[in-house]
Coordinates of C-alpha atoms and ligand atoms in Angstrom, one line a residue:
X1428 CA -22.7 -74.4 32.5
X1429 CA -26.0 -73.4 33.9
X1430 CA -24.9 -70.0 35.0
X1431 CA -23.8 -69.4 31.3
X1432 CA -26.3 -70.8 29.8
X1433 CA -28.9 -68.3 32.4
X1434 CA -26.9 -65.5 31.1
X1435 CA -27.2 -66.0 27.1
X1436 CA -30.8 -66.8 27.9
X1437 CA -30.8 -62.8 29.3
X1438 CA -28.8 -61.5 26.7
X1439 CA -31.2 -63.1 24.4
X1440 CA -33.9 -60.9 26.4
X1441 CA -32.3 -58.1 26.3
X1442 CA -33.8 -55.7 23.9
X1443 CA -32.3 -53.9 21.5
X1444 CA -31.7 -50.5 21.5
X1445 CA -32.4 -49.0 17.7
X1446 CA -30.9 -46.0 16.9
X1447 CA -33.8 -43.8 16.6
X1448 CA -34.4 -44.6 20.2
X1449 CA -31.2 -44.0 21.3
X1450 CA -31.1 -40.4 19.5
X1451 CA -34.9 -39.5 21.2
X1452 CA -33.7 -40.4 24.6
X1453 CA -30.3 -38.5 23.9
X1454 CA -32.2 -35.5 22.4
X1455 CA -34.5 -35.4 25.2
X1456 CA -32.4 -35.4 28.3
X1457 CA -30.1 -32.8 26.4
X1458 CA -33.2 -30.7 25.9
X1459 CA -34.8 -31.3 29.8
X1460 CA -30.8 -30.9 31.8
X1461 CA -28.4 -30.0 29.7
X1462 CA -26.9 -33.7 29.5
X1463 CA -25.0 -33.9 26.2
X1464 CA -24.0 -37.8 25.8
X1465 CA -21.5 -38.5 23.5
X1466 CA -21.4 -42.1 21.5
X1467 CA -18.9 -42.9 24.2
X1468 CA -21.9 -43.0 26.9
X1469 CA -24.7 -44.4 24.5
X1470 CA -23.8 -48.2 26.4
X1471 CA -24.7 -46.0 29.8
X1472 CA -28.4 -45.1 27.8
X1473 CA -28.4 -48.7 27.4
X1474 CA -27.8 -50.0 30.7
X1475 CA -29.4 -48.0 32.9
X1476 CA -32.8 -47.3 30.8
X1477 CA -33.2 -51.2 30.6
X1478 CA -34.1 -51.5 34.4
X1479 CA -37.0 -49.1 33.6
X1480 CA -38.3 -50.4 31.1
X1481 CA -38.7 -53.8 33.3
X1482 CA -40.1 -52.1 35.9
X1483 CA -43.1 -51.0 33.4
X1484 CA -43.2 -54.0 32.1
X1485 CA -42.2 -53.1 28.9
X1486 CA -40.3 -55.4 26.0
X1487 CA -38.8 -52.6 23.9
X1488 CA -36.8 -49.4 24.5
X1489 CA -39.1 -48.6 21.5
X1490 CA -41.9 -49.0 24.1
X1491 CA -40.7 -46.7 26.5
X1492 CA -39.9 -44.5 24.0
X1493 CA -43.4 -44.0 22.7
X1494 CA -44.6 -44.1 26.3
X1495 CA -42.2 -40.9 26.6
X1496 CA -43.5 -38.9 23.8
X1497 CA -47.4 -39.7 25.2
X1498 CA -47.6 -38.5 28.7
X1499 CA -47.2 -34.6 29.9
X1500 CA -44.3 -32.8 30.7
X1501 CA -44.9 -32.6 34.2
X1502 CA -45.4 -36.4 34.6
X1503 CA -43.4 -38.0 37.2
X1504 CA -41.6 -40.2 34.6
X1505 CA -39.4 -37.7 33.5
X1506 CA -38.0 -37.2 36.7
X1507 CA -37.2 -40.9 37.3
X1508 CA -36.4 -40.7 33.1
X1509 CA -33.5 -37.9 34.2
X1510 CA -32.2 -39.5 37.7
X1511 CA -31.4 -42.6 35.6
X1512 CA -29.2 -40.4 33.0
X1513 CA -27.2 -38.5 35.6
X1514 CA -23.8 -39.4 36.5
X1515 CA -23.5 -38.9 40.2
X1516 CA -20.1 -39.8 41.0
X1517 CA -18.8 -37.8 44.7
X1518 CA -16.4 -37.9 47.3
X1519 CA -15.8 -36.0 50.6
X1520 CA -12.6 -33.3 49.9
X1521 CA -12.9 -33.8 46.1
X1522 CA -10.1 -31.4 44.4
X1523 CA -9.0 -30.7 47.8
X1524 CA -7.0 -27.2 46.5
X1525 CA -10.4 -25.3 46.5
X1526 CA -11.2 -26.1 49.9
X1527 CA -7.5 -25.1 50.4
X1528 CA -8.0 -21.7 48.3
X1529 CA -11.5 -21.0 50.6
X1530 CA -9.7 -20.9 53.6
X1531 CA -6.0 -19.7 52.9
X1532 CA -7.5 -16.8 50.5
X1533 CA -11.4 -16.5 50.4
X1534 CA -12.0 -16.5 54.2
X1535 CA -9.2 -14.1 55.1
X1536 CA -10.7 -11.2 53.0
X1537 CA -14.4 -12.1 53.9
X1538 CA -13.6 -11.6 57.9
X1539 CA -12.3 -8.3 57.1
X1540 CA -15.7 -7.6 56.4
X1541 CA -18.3 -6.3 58.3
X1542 CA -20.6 -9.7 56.7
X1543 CA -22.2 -12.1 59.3
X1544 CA -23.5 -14.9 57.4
X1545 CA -21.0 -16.4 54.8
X1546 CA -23.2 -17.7 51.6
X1547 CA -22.5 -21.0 49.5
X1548 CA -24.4 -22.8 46.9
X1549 CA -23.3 -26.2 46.2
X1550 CA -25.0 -26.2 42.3
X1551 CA -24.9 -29.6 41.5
X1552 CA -24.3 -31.0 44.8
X1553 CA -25.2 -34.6 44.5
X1554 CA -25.2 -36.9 47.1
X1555 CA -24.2 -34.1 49.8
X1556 CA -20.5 -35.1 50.2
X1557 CA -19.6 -31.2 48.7
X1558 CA -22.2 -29.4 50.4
X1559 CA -21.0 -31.3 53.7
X1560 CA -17.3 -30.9 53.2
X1561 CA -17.7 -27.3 52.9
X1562 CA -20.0 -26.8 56.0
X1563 CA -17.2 -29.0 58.0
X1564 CA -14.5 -26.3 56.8
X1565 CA -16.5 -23.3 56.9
X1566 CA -17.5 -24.7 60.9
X1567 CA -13.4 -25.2 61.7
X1568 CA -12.5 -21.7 60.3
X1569 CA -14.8 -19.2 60.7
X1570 CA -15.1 -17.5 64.0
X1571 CA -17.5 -17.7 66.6
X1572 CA -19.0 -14.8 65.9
X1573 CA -19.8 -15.4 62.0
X1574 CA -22.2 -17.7 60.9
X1575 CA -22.3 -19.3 57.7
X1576 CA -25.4 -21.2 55.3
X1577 CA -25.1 -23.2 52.4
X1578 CA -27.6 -24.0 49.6
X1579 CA -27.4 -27.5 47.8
X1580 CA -29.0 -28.3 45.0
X1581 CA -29.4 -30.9 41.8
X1582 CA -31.7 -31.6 39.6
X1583 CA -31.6 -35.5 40.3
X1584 CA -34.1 -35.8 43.2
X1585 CA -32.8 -39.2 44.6
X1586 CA -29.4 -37.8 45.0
X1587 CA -31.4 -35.1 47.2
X1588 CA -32.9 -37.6 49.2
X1589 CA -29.3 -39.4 50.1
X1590 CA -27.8 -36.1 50.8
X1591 CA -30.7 -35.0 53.1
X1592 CA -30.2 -38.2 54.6
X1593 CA -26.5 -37.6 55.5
X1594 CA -25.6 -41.2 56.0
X1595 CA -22.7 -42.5 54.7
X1596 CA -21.0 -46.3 53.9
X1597 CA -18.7 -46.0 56.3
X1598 CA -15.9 -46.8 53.1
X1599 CA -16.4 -43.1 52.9
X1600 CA -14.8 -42.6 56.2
X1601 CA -10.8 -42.6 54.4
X1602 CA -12.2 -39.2 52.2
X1603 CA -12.1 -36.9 55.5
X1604 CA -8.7 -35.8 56.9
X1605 CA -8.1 -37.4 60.1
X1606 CA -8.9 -34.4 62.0
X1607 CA -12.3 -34.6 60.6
X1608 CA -13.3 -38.0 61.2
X1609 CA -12.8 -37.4 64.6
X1610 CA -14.6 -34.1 64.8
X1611 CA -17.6 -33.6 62.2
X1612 CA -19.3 -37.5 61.7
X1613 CA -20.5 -40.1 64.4
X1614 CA -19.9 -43.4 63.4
X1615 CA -22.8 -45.6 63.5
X1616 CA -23.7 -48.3 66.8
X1617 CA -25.5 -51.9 66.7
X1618 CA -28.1 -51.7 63.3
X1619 CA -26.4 -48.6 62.1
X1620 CA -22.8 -50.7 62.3
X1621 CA -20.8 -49.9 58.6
X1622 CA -22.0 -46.3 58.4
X1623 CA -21.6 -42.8 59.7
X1624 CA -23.5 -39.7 59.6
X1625 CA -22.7 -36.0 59.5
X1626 CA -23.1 -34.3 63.2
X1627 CA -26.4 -32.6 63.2
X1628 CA -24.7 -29.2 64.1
X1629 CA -22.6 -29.4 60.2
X1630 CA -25.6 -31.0 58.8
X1631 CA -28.4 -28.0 59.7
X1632 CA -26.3 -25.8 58.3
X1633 CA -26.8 -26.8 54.7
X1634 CA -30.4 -26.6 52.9
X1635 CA -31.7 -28.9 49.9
X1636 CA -33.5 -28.0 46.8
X1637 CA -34.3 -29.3 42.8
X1638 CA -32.9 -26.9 41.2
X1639 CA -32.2 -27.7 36.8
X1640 CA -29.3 -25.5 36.1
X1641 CA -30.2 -24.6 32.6
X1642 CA -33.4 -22.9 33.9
X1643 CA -33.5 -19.5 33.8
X1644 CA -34.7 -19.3 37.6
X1645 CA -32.0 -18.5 40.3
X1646 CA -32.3 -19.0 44.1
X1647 CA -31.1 -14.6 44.3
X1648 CA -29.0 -11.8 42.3
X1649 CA -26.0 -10.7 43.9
X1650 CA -27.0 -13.3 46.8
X1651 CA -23.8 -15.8 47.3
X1652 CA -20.0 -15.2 48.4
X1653 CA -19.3 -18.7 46.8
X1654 CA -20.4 -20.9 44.2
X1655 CA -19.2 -24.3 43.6
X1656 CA -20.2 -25.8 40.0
X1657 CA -18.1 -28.2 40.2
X1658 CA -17.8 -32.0 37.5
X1659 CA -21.3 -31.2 35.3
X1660 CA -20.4 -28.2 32.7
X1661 CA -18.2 -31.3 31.4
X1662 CA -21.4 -32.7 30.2
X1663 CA -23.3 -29.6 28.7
X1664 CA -22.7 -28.3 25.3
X1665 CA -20.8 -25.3 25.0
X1666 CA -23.9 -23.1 24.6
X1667 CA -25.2 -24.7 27.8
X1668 CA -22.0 -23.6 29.5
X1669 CA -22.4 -20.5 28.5
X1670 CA -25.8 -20.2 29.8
X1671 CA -24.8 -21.4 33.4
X1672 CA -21.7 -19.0 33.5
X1673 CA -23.8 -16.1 33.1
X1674 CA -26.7 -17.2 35.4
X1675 CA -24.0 -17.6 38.2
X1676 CA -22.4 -14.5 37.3
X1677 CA -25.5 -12.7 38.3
X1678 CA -26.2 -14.9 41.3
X1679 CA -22.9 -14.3 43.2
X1680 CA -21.6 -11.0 44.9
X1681 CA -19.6 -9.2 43.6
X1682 CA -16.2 -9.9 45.0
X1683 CA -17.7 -13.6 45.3
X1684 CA -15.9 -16.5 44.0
X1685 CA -16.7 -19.6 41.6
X1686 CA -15.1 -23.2 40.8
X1687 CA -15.8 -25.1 38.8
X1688 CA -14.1 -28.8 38.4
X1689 CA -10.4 -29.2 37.5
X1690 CA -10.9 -30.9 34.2
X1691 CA -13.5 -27.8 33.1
X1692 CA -13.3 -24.6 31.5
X1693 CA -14.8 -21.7 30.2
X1694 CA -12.1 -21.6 27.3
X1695 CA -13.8 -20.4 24.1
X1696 CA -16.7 -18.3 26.2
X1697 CA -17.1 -14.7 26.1
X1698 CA -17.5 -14.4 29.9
X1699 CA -16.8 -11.2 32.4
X1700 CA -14.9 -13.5 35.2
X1701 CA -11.4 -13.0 36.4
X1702 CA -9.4 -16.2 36.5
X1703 CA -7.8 -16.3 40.0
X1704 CA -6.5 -19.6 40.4
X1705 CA -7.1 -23.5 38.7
X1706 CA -10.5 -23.5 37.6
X1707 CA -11.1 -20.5 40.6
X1708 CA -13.0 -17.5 39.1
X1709 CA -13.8 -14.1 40.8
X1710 CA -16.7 -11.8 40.4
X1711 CA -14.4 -9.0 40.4
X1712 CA -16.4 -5.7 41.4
Ligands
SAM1301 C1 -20.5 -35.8 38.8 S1 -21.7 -35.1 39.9 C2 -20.7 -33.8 40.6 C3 -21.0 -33.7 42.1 C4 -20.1 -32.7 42.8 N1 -20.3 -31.3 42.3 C5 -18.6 -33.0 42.7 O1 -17.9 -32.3 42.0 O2 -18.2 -34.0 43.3 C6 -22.7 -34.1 38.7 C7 -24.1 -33.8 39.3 O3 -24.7 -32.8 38.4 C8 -26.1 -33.1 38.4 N2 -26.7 -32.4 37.2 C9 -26.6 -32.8 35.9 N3 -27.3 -32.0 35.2 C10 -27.8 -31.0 36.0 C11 -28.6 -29.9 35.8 N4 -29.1 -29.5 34.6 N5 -28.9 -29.1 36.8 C12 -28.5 -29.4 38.1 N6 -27.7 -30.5 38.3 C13 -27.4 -31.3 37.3 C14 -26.2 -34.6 38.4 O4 -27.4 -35.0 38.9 C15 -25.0 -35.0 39.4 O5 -25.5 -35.2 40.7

């Protein structure tokens, strides 16, 4: 009874998101990251800007709102404004058959090469689990004598921070294959008990960096054998897509290889890739 009667009194708080709110905030993180949510997400505006606009102490999305459209566009809001819009959602080995592809097809050709240095970017890396999964395949299969680096990068800076960190809830653990539980993490002792973290020699082989996709900057031309963009084109608008396809078409080698995530596509683009395998695309040369 009192429970229930605590909760109605916080619905009652809650504030009400009007629509001309809702369509600024939309408009806005559309126009600062690409983000294109659909009325099927507008609850998820809800939900996670109401949290901020407590911490300000705020009553009204309407106040946050106008306290957007006031300050600069460098102000540190907007970053905290864009964390809360992203959809982070990760796991160690996700869409296992590229990790499959990299080694049965990729890696094959690439030691036939005079290359040392094999060169990933992880372009919407999240919470480090890609960035790290590669790095832990890349360590088992390449030789001794060839070295590898990977770039990670988002544009949500407290994502950075947790895959900088490369701790994990050690509910992760299950995501790694057996053979990598026991070779690439070090489960946590005493205080640390219920997490693991990445073995220092996997983890200082991958670099973090902000990086906003539908910038026109690039971290190189021609600079990367592999480039995962992988689980965020599904949230741009087709013109957005567009624009990262072609950015990452100059980025990689030629020869280099991209994926993207299994429920993507670049169907209805006018793009210059070969398709070489589920949602695997080639720079072909
Ligand atoms: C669903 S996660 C995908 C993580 C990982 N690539 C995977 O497939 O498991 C999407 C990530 O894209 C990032 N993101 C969204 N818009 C971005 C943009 N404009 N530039 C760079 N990263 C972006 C989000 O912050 C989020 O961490």
């Amino acid at each position: 009874m009192i429970a229930n009667a605590a909760k109605n009194w916080g619905a009652q708080n809650t504030p009400e998101l009007e629509e001309h709110d809702l369509l600024y905030f939309c408009s806005v993180i559309e126009e600062r990251a690409g983000i294109y949510l659909k009325p099927a997400k507008h609850d998820l505006v809800r939900t996670r800007l109401r949290s901020r606009i407590s911490a300000r102490g705020l009553e009204s999305f309407t106040e946050y709102c106008d306290l957007l459209k006031g300050i600069a566009k460098n102000d540190p809001e907007w970053q905290i404004f864009t964390n809360l819009l992203t959809t982070n959602k990760t796991d160690f080995f996700r869409e296992i058959k590229h990790f499959e592809f990299l080694v049965e097809k990729i890696l094959p050709t690439w030691l036939k090469t005079s290359e040392k240095t094999f060169k990933v970017w992880s372009a919407a890396s999240s919470t480090g689990e890609e960035p790290y999964t590669l790095a832990m395949v890349l360590q088992r299969h390449l030789g001794k004598d060839r070295d590898f680096k990977i770039l990670a990068s988002d544009i949500d800076t407290e994502v950075l921070k947790t895959a900088q960190n490369a701790v994990y809830a050690v509910s992760k653990k299950s995501e790694l294959p057996l053979e990598y539980q026991q070779s690439a993490i070090e489960l946590g002792q005493d205080n640390a008990r219920g997490w693991f973290r990445i073995k220092p020699q996997i983890k200082e082989k991958v670099s973090f960096k902000q990086h906003n996709l539908i910038e026109k900057s690039a971290p190189g031309q021609n600079a990367f054998d592999l480039i995962l963009c992988r689980n965020v084109l599904i949230y741009f608008a087709q013109e957005n897509v567009d624009f990262v396809q072609t950015k990452l078409f100059s980025t990689l080698k030629p020869g280099g290889h991209l994926f993207i995530g299994h429920s993507e596509s670049l169907q209805g683009i006018k793009h210059q890739w070969k398709s070489v395998g589920p949602s695997i695309f080639k720079k072909v040369p």
